[in-house]
Short mmCIF file of C-alpha atoms and ligand atoms in Angstrom, two decimals:
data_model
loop_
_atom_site.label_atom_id
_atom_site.label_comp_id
_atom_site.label_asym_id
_atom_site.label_seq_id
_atom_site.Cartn_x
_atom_site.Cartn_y
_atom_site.Cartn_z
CA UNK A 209 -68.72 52.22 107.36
CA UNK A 210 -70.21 52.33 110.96
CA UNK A 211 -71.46 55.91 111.27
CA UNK A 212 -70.85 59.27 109.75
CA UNK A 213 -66.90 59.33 108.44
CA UNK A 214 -64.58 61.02 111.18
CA UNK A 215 -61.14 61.16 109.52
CA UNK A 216 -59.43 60.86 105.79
CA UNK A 217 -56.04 59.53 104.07
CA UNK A 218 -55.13 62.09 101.06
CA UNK A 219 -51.98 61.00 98.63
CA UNK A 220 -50.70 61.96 95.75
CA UNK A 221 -49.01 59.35 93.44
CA UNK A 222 -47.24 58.11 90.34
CA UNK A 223 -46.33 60.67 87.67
CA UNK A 224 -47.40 64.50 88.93
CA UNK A 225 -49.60 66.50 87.30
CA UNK A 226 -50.86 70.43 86.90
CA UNK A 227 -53.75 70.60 89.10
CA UNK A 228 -53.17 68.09 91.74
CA UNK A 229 -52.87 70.70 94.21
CA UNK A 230 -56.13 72.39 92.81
CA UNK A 231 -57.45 68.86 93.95
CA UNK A 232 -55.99 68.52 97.25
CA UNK A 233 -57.49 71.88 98.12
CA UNK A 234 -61.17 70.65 96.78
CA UNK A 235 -60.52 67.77 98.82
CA UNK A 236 -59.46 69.45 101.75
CA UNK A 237 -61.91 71.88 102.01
CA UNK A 238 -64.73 70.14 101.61
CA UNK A 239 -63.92 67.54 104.07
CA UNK A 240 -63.49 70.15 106.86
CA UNK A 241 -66.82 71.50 105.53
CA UNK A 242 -68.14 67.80 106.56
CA UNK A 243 -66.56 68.30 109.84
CA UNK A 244 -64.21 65.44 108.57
CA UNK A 245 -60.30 65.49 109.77
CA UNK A 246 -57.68 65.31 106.59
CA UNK A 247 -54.19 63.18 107.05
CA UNK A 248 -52.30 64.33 104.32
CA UNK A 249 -49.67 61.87 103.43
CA UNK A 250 -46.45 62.42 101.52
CA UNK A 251 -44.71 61.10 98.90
CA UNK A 252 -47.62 58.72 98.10
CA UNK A 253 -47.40 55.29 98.99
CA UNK A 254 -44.17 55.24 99.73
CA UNK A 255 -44.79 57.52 102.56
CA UNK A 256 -47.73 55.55 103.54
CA UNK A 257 -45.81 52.72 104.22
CA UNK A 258 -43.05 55.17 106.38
CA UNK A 259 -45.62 56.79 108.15
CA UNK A 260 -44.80 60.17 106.62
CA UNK A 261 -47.88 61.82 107.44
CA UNK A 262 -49.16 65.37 108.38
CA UNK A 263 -52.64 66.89 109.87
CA UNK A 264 -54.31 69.06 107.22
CA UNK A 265 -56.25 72.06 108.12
CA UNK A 266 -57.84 74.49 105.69
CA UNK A 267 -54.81 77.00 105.33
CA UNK A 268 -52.56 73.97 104.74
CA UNK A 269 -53.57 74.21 101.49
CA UNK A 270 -53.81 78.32 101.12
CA UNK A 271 -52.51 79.85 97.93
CA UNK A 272 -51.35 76.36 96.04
CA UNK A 273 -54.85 76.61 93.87
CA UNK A 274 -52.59 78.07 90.55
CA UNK A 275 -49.46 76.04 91.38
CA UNK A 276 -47.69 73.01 89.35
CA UNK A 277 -46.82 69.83 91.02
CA UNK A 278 -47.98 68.60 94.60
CA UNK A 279 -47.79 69.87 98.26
CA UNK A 280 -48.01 66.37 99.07
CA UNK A 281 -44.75 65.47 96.58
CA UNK A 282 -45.32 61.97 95.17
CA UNK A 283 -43.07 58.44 94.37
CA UNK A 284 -43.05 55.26 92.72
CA UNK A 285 -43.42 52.66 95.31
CA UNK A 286 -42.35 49.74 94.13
CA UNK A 287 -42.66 47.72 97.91
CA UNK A 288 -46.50 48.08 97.03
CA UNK A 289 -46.42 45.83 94.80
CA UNK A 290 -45.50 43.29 96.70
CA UNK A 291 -47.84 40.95 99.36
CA UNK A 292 -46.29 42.15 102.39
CA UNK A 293 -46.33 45.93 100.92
CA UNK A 294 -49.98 45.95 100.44
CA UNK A 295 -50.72 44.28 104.07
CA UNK A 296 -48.43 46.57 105.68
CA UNK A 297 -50.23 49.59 103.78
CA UNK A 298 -53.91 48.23 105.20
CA UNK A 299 -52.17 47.91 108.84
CA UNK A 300 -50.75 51.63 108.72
CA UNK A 301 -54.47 52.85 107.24
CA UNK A 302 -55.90 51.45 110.22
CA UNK A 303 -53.77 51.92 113.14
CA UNK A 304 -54.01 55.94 111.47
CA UNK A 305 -57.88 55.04 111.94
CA UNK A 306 -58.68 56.45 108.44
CA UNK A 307 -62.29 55.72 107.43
CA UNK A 308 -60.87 56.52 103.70
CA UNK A 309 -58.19 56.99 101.71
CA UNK A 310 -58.29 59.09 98.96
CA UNK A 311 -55.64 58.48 95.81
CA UNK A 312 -54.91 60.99 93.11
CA UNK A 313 -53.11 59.46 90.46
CA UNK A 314 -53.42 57.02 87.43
CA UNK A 315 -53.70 53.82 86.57
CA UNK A 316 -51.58 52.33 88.70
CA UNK A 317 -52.14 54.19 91.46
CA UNK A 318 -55.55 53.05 91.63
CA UNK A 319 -54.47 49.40 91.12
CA UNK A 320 -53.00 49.86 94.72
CA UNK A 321 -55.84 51.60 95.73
CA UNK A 322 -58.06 48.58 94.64
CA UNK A 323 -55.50 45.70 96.14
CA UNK A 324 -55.84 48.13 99.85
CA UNK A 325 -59.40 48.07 99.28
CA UNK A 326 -59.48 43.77 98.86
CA UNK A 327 -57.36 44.50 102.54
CA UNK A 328 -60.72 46.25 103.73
CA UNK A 329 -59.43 50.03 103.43
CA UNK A 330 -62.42 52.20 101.88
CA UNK A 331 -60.91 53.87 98.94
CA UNK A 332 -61.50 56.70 96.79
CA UNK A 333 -59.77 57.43 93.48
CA UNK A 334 -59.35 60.61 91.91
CA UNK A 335 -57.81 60.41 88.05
CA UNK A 336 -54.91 63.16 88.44
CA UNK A 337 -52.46 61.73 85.28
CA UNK A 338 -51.13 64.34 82.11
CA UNK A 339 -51.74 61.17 79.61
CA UNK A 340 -55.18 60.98 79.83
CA UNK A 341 -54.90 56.72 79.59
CA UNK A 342 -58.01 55.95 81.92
CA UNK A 343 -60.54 54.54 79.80
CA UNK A 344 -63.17 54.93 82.65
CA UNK A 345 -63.10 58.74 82.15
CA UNK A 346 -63.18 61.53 79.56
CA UNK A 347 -60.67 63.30 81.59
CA UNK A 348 -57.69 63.30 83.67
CA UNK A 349 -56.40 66.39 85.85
CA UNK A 350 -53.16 67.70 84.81
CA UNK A 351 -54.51 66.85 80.43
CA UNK A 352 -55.09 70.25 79.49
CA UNK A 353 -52.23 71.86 80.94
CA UNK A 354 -50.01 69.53 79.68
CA UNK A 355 -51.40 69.69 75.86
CA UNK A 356 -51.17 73.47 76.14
CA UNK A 357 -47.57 73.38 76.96
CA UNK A 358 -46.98 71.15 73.97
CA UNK A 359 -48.53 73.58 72.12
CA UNK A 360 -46.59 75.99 73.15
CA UNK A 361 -43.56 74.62 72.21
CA UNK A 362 -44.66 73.32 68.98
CA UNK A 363 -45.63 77.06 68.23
CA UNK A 364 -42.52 78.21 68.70
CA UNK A 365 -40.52 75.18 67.27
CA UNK A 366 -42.98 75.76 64.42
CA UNK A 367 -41.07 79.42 64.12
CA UNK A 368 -37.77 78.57 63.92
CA UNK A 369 -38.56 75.49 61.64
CA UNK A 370 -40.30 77.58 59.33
CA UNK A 371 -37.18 80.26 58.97
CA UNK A 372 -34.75 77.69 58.14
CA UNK A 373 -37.33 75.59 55.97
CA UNK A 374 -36.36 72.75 58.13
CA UNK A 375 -37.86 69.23 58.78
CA UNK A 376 -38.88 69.65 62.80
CA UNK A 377 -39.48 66.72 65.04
CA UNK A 378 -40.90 67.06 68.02
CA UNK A 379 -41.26 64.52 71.09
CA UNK A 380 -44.29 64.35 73.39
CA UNK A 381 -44.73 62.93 76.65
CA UNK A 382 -47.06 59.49 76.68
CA UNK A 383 -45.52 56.23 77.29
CA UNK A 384 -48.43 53.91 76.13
CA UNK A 385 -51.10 56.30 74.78
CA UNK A 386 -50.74 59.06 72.25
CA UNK A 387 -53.46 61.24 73.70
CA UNK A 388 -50.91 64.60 74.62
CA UNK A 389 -49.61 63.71 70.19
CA UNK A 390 -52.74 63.83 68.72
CA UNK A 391 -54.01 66.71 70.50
CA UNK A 392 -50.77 68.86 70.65
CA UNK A 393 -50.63 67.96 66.92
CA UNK A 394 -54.15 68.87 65.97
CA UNK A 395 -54.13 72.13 67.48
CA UNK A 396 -50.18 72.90 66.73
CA UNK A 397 -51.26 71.90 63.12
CA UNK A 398 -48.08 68.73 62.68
CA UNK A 399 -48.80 66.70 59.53
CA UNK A 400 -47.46 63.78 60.89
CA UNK A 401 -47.91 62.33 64.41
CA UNK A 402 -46.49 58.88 65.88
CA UNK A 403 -48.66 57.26 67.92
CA UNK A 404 -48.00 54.26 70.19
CA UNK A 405 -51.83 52.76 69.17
CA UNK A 406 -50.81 52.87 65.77
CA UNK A 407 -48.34 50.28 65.48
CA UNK A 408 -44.98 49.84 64.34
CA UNK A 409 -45.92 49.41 60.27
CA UNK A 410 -47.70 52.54 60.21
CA UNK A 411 -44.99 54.53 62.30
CA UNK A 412 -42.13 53.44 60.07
CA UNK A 413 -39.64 56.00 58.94
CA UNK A 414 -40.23 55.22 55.26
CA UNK A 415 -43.82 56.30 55.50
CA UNK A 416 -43.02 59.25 57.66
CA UNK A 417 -40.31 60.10 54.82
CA UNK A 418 -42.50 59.46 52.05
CA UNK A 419 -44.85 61.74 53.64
CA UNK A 420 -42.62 64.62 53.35
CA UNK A 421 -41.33 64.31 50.61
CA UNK A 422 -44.94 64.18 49.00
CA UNK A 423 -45.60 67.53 51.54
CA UNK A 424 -42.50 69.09 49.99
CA UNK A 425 -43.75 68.80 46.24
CA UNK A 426 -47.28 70.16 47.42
CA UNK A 427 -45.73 73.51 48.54
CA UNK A 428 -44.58 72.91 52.24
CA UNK A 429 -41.45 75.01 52.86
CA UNK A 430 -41.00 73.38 56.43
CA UNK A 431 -42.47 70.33 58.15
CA UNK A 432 -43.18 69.27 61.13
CA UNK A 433 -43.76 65.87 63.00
CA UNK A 434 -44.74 65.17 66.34
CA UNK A 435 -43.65 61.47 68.07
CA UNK A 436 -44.70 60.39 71.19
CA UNK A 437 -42.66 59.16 73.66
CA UNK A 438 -43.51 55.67 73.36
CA UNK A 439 -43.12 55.19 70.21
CA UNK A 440 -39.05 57.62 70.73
CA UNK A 441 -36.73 57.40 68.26
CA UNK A 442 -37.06 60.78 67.36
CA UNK A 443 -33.35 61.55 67.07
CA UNK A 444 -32.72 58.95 64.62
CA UNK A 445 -35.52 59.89 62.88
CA UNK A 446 -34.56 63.48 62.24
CA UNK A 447 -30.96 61.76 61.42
CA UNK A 448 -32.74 59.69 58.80
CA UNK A 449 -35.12 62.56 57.45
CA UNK A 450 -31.65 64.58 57.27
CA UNK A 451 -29.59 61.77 55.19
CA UNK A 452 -32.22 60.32 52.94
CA UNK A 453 -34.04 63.77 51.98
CA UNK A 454 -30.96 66.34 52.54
CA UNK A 455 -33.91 68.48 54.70
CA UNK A 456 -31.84 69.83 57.56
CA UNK A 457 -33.81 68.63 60.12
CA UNK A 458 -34.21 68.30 64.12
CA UNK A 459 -35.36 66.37 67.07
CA UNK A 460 -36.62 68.36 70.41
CA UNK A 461 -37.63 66.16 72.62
CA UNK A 462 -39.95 68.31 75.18
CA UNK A 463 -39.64 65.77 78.52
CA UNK A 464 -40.57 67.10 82.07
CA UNK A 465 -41.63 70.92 81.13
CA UNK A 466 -44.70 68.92 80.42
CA UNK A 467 -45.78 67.89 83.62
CA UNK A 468 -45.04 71.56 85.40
CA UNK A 469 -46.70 75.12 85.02
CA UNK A 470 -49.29 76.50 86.34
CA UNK A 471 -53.07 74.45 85.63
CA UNK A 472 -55.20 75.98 83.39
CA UNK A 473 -58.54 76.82 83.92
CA UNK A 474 -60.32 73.38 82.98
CA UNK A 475 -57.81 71.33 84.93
CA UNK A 476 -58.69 73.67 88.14
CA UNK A 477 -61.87 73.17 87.22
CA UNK A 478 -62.29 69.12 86.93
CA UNK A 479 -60.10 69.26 90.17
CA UNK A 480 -62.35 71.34 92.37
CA UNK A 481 -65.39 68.99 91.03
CA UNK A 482 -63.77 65.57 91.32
CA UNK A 483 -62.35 66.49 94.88
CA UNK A 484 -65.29 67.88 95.97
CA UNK A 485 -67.48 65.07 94.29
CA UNK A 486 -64.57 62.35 96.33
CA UNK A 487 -65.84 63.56 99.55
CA UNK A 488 -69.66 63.70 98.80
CA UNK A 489 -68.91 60.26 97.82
CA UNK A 490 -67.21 58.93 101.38
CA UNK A 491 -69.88 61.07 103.10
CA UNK A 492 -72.60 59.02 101.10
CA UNK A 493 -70.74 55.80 102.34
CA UNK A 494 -70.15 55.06 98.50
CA UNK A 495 -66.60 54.08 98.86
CA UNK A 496 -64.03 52.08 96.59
CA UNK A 497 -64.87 53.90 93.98
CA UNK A 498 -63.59 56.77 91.68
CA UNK A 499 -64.49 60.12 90.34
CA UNK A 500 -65.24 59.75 86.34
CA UNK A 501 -66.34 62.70 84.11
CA UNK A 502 -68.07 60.95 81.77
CA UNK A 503 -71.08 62.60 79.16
CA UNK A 504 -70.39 65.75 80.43
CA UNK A 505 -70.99 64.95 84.31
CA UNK A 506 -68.57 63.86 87.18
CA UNK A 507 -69.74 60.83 88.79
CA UNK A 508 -68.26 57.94 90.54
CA UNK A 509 -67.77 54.63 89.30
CA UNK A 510 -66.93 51.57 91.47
CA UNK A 511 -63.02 51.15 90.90
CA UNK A 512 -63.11 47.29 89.71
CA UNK A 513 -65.27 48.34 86.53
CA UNK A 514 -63.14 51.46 86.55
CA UNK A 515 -59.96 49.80 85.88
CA UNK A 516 -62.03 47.33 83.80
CA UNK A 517 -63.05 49.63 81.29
CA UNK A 518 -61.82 49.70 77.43
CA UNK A 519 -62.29 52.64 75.31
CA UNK A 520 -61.22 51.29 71.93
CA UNK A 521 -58.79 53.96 69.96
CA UNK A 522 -60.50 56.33 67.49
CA UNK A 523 -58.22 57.12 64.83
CA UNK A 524 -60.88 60.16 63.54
CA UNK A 525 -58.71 62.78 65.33
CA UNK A 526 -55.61 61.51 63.09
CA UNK A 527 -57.56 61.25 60.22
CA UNK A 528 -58.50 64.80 60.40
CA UNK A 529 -55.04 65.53 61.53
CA UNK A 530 -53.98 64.54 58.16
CA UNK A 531 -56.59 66.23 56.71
CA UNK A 532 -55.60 69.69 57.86
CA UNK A 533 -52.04 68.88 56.96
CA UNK A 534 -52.14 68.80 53.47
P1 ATP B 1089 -48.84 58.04 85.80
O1 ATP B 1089 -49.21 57.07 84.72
O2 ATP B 1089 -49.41 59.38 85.58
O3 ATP B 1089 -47.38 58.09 86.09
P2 ATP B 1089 -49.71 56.04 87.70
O4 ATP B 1089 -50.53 56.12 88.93
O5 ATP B 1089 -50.20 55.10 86.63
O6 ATP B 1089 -49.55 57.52 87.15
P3 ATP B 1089 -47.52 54.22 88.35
O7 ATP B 1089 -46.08 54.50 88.47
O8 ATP B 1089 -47.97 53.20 87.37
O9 ATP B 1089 -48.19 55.65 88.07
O10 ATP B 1089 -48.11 53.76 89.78
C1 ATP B 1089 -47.86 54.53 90.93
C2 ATP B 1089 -47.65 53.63 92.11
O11 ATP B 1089 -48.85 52.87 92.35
C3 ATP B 1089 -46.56 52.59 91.96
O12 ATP B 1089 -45.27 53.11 92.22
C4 ATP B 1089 -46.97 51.57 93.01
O13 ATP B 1089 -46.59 52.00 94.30
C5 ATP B 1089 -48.50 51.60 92.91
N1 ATP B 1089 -48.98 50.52 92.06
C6 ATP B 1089 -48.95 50.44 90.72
N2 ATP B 1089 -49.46 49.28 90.27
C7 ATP B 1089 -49.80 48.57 91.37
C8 ATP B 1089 -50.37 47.28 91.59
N3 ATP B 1089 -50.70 46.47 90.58
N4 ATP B 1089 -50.58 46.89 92.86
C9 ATP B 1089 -50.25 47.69 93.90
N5 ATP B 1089 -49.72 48.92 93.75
C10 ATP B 1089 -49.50 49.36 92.52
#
């Protein structure tokens, strides 16, 4: 970058999540505080390539702190994807002049980040996903929010199930990683949870039946199981529980009420830090990068190794989840 940074791209994209408007206020803020300008741009890269933009001041972003969702709405783009997509992206982030472009998302998100940044567009990623399926950090705005509400409802599915000594099966967001299972099952205390890294073998409804029927004959007057969504099925599982044990027994399958409400405390928490910590970063001219919490500390991380990272799956939390169940 040739001098101090004048003016910023902010978007929101890919699945929402509690707590990206706690970010886009962190961000906000502390780029006026920098004496930076913020173009807030809507719908995420979709309205990136439209040109759907607006000029962000600091009461743009008054009284959205404790609210769900995003101000700045977000899409899929698929026309990002694509060669002419990206190049048309880079031309729009430089006729707009922006000396960075800050994405709050996940995974893929920041694969179009990294593509604009290969187009020369300084980049800044901020990990704003409810799945928690970035291996480069230990936490993802929107996570804690979205595990409570699964909680929630497993609480009170848990109450019903356990007055009509039914077999309960519950279904949790998470396409491709069962981080929202496990933890909504550890702390809603399921003795069974269906996770995507698991495999197909060990998520077979044989060994879920077995299970409770071997749950049954230790005492349990109820059970419940938790699936997530990528592994599904959770309707013909409860069908199958039903026929093969005679356990009256029934799917809920929790869907968007996940990704609303208002964040909790920890997701405003890693939002004000990561936003503030994405606009230290520009100001440091440490761009194409993105905000990590990692050992306890928000830092950035350039955003090839980012999205290069593996953290191998550690079954210990479904070990213990068993554990607990019996
Ligand atoms: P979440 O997993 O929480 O829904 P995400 O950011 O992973 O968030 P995606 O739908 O995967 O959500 O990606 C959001 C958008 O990012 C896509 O609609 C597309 O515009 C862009 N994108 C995704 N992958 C790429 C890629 N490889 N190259 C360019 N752009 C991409």
């Amino acid at each position: 970058m040739s001098g101090k940074p004048k003016k910023m791209g902010l978007l929101t994209s890919g699945g929402d999540a509690p707590g990206m408007n706690a970010a886009i206020r962190a961000v906000v803020r502390t780029a006026l505080n920098y004496g930076m300008k913020v173009t807030g741009i809507m719908r995420g890269y979709d309205g990136l390539l439209s040109g759907d933009i607006i000029d962000m001041h600091a009461r743009s972003v008054s009284d959205i702190i404790h609210k769900g969702g995003t101000i700045l709405r977000t899409a899929r783009c698929p026309e990002m994807m694509t060669e002419a997509g990206l190049e048309k992206a880079a031309g729009i982030c430089r006729v707009l002049s922006l000396d960075a472009l800050v994405v709050i998302g996940g995974d893929g998100s920041f694969h179009g980040a990294l593509e604009l940044s290969r187009r020369g567009i300084n980049v800044m990623g901020i990990p704003g996903t409810i799945d928690l399926d970035l291996s480069c950090t230990d936490y993802t705005i929107g996570f804690d929010t979205a595990i409570n509400t699964a909680m929630d409802a497993i609480n009170k599915i848990r109450d019903t199930s356990g007055s009509h000594e039914r077999c309960s099966v519950v279904e949790v967001m998470g396409r491709h990683a069962g981080y929202i299972a496990l933890w909504s099952s550890l702390t809603g205390g399921a003795e069974e949870v269906l996770i995507p890294e698991n495999g197909a073998a060990h998520n077979s409804k044989e060994r879920v039946i077995g299970q409770i029927i071997e749950n049954r004959a230790l005492g349990k007057k109820h059970n419940l199981i938790v699936v997530a969504e990528g592994v599904g099925g959770s309707e013909a599982l409860a069908k199958e529980i039903e026929k093969v044990t005679g356990i009256e027994s029934r799917a809920t399958i929790l869907g968007h009420l996940q990704r609303g409400g208002s964040p909790t405390a920890l997701d405003r928490m890693h939002a004000a830090y990561m936003g503030y910590k994405a606009v230290e970063s520009i100001q440091n001219d440490e761009v194409n990068r993105v905000i990590v919490f990692r050992n306890g500390r928000h830092e950035s991380m350039d955003i090839t190794e980012a999205l290069n990272s593996d953290r191998p799956y550690d079954n210990t939390m479904y070990d213990i989840i068993k554990m607990l169940a019996r």
